[in-house]
mmCIF file of C-alpha atoms in Angstrom:
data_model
loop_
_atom_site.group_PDB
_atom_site.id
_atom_site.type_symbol
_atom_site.label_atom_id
_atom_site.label_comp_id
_atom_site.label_asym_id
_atom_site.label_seq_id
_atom_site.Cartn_x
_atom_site.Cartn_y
_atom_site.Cartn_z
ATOM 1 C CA UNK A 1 -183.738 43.067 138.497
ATOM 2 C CA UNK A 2 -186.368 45.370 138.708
ATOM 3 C CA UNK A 3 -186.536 48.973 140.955
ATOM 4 C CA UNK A 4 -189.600 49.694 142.982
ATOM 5 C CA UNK A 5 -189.923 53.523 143.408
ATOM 6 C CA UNK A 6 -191.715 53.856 146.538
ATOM 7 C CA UNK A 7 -192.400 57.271 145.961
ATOM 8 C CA UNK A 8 -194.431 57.343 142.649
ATOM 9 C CA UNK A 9 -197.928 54.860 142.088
ATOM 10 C CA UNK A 10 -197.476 52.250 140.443
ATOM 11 C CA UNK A 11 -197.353 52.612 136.718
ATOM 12 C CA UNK A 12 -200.640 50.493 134.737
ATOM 13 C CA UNK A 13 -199.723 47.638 132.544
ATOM 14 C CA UNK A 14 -201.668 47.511 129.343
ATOM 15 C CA UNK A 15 -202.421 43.781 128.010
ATOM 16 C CA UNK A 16 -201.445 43.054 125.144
ATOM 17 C CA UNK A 17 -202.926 44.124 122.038
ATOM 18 C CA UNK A 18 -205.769 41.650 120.525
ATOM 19 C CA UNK A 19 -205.775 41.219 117.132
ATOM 20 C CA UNK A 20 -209.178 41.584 115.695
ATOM 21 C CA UNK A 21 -210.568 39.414 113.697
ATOM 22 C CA UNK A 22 -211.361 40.747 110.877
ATOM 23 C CA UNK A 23 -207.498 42.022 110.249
ATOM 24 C CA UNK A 24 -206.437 38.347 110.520
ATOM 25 C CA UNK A 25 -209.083 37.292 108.287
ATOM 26 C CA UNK A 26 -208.326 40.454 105.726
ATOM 27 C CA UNK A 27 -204.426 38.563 105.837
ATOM 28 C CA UNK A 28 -205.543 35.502 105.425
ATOM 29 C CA UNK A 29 -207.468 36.706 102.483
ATOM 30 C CA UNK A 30 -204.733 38.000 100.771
ATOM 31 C CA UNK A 31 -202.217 35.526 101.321
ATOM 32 C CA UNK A 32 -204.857 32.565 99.419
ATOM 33 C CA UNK A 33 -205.563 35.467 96.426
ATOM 34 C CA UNK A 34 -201.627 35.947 96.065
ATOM 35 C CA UNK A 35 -200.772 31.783 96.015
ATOM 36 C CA UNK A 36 -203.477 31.238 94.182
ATOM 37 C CA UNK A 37 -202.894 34.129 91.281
ATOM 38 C CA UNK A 38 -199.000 32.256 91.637
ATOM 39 C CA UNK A 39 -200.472 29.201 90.992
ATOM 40 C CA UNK A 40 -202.078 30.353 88.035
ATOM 41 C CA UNK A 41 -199.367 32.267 86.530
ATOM 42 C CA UNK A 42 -196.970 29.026 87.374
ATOM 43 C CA UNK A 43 -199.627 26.921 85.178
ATOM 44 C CA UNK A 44 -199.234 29.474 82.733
ATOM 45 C CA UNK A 45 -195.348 29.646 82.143
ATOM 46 C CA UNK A 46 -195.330 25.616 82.230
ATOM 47 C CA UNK A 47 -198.155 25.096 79.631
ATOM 48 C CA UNK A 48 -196.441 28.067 77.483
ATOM 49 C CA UNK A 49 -192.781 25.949 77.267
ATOM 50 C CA UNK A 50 -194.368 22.807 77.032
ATOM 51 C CA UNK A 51 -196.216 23.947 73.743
ATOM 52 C CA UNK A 52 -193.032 25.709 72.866
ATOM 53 C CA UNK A 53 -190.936 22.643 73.475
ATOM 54 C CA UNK A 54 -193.952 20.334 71.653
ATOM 55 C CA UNK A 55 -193.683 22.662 68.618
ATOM 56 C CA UNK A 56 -190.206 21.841 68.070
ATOM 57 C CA UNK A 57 -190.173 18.356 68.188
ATOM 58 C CA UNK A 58 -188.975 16.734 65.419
ATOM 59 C CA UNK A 59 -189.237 12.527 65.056
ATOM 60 C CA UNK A 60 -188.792 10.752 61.798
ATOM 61 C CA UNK A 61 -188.248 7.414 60.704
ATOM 62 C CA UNK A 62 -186.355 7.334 57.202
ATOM 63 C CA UNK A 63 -186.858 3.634 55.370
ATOM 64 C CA UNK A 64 -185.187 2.013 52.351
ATOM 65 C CA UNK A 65 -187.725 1.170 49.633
ATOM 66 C CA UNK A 66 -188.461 -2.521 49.566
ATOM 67 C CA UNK A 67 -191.025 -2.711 47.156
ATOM 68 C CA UNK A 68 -190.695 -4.351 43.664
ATOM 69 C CA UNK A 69 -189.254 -1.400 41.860
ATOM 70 C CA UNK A 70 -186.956 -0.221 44.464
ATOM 71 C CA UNK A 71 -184.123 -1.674 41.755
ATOM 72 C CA UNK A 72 -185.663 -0.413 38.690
ATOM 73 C CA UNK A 73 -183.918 3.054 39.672
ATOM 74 C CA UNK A 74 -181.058 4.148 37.964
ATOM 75 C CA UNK A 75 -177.645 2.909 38.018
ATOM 76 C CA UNK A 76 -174.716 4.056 37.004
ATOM 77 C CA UNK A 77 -170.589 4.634 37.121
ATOM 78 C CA UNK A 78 -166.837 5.724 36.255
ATOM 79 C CA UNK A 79 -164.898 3.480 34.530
ATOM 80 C CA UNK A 80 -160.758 3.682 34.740
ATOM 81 C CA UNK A 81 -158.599 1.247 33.428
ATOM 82 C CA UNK A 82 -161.393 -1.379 32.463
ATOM 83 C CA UNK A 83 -162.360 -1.387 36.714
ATOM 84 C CA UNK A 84 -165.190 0.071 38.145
ATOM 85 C CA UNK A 85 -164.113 2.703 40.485
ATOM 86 C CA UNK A 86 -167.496 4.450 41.661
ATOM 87 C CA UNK A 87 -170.577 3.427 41.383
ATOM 88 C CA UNK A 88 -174.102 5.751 41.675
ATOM 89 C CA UNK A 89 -177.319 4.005 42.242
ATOM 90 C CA UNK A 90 -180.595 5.821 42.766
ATOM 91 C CA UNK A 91 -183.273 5.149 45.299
ATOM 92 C CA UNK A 92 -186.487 5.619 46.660
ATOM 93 C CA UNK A 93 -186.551 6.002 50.726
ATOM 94 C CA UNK A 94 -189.838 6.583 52.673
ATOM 95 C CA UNK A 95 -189.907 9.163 55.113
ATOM 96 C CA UNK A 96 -192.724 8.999 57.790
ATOM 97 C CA UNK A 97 -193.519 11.750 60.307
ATOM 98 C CA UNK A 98 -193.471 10.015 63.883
ATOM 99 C CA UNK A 99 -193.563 13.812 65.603
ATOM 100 C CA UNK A 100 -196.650 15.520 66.845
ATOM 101 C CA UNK A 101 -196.852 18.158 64.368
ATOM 102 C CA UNK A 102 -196.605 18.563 60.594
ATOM 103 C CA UNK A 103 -192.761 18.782 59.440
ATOM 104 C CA UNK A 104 -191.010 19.798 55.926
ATOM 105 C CA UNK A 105 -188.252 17.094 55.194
ATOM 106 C CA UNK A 106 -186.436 18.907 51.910
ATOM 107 C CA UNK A 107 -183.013 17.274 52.143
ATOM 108 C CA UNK A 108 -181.100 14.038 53.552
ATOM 109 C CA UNK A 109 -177.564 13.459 53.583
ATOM 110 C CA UNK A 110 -174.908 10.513 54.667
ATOM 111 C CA UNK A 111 -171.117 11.230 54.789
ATOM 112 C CA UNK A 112 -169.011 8.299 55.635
ATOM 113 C CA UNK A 113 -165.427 7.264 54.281
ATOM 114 C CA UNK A 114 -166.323 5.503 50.288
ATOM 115 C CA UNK A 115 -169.940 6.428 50.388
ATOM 116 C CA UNK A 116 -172.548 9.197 50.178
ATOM 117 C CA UNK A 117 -176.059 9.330 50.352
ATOM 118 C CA UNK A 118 -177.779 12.967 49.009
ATOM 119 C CA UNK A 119 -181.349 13.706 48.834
ATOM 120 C CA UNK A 120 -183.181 15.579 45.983
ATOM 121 C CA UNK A 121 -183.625 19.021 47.340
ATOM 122 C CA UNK A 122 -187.210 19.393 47.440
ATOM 123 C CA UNK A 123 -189.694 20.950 49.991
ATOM 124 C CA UNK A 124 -192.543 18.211 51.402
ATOM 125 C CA UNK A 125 -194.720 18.807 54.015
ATOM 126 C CA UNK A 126 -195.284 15.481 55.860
ATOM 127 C CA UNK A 127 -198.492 15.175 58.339
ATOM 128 C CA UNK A 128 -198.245 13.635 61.887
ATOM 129 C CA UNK A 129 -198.319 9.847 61.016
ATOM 130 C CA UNK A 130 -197.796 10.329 56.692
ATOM 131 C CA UNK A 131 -195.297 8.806 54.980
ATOM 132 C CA UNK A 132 -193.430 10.354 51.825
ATOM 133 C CA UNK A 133 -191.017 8.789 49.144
ATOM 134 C CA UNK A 134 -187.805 10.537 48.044
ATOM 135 C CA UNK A 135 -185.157 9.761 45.914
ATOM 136 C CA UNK A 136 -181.349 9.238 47.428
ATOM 137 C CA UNK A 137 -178.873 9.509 44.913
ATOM 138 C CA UNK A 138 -175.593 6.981 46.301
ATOM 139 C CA UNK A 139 -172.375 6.831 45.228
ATOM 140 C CA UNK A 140 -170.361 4.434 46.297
ATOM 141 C CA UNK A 141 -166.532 4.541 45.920
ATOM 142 C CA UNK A 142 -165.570 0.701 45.183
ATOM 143 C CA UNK A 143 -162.705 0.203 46.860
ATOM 144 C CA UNK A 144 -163.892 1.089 50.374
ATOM 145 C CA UNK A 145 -167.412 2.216 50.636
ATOM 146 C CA UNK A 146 -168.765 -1.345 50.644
ATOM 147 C CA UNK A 147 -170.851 -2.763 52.624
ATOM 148 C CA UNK A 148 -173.409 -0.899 52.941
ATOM 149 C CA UNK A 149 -175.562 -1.026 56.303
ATOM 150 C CA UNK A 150 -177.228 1.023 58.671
ATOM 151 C CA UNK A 151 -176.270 4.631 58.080
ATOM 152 C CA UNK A 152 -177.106 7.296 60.119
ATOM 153 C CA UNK A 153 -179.129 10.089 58.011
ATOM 154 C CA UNK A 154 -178.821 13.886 58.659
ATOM 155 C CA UNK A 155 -182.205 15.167 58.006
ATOM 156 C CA UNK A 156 -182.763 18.866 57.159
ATOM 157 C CA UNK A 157 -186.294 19.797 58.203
ATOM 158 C CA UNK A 158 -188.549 22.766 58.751
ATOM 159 C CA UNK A 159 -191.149 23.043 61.314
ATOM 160 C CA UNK A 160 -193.971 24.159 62.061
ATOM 161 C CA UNK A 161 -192.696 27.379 63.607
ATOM 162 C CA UNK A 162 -190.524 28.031 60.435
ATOM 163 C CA UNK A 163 -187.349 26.740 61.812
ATOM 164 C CA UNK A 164 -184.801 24.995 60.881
ATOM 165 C CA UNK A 165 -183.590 21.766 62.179
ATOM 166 C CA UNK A 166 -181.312 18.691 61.706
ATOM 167 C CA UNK A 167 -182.576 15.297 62.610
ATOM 168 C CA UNK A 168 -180.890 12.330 62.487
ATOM 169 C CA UNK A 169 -182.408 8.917 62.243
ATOM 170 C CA UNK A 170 -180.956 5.107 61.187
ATOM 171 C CA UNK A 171 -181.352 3.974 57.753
ATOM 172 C CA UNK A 172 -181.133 -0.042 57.268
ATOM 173 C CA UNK A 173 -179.726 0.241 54.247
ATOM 174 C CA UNK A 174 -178.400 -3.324 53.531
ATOM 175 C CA UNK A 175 -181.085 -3.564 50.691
ATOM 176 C CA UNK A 176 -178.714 -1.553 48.714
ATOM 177 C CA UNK A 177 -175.612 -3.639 49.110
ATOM 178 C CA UNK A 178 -176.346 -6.269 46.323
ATOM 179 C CA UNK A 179 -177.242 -3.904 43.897
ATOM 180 C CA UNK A 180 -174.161 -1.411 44.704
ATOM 181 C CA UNK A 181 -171.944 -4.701 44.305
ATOM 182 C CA UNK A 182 -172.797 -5.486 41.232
ATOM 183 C CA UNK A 183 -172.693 -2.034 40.318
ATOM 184 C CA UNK A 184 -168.919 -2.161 41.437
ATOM 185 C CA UNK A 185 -168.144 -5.542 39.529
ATOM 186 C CA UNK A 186 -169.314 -3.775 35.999
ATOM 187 C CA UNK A 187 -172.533 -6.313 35.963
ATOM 188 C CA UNK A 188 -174.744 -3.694 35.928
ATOM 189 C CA UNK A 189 -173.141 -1.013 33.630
#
């Protein structure tokens, strides 16, 4: 509730300030230059780690050589007691480049129980879509490492950035079985 004080005039009321028009437009002016120099930066950061995360990709597709030398390659193994107890085979793989950017592949490897797979330790740049042949040296321990089927291959790359990564990718390598059986019968030696 509100006092009248009959003895002093009454006090005058100012309206309201009015904002001018030219402050609101000055505002408005600088709110659009700050979203829009956000937006820009925002564009920016996200084409920055895209590239980023585009120059580390890493894709490639590892193949078993099909072709009619792919058992021309070398065989060999250790002999105890007149039995056949590990067997080595060497083979050509073809490695193509399914990532966006150029990649060096200079090493493959396969650990499982009875069987190994090495690559030849050599440096190969591979183009986006090229293929590549290596040699994989297997050994194959007789008595457990057979059959041989898809295998999954740890691929020691370099890219473009001058990093290094591991890769894995599936080998079909069921090619290999016939020739790594009659490697372990003696047939072959």
């Amino acid at each position: 509730m509100d006092v009248i004080d009959l003895d002093r005039p009454p006090t005058e009321r100012r309206p309201p300030a009015r904002l001018r028009p030219h402050v609101l437009v000055a505002a408005a002016g600088v709110l659009v230059v700050g979203a829009a120099i956000g937006g820009v930066g925002a564009y920016g950061w996200s084409t920055a780690r895209v590239e980023r995360a585009r120059n580390a990709e890493v894709s490639v597709v590892i193949l078993a050589d099909t072709g009619p030398q792919a058992n021309d390659a070398g065989v060999g193994g250790t002999v105890l007691n007149d039995r056949v107890t590990d067997a080595s085979l060497t083979r050509r793989v073809t490695l193509v480049n399914a990532g966006p950017l150029p990649v060096d592949v200079h090493d493959l490897s396969v650990d499982r129980p009875g069987l190994t797979v090495r690559g030849v330790d050599k440096s190969r740049w591979i183009k986006q879509g090229e293929a590549v042949q290596a040699d994989a040296d297997i050994r194959v321990r007789c008595g457990r490492g057979l059959p041989i089927g898809e295998l999954q291959v740890r691929l020691f790359v370099r890219t473009y950035d001058d990093r290094e990564r591991t890769a894995v990718a599936t080998l079909d390598a069921t090619e290999w079985n016939d020739q790594a059986r009659l490697a372990c019968n003696g047939d072959l030696l």
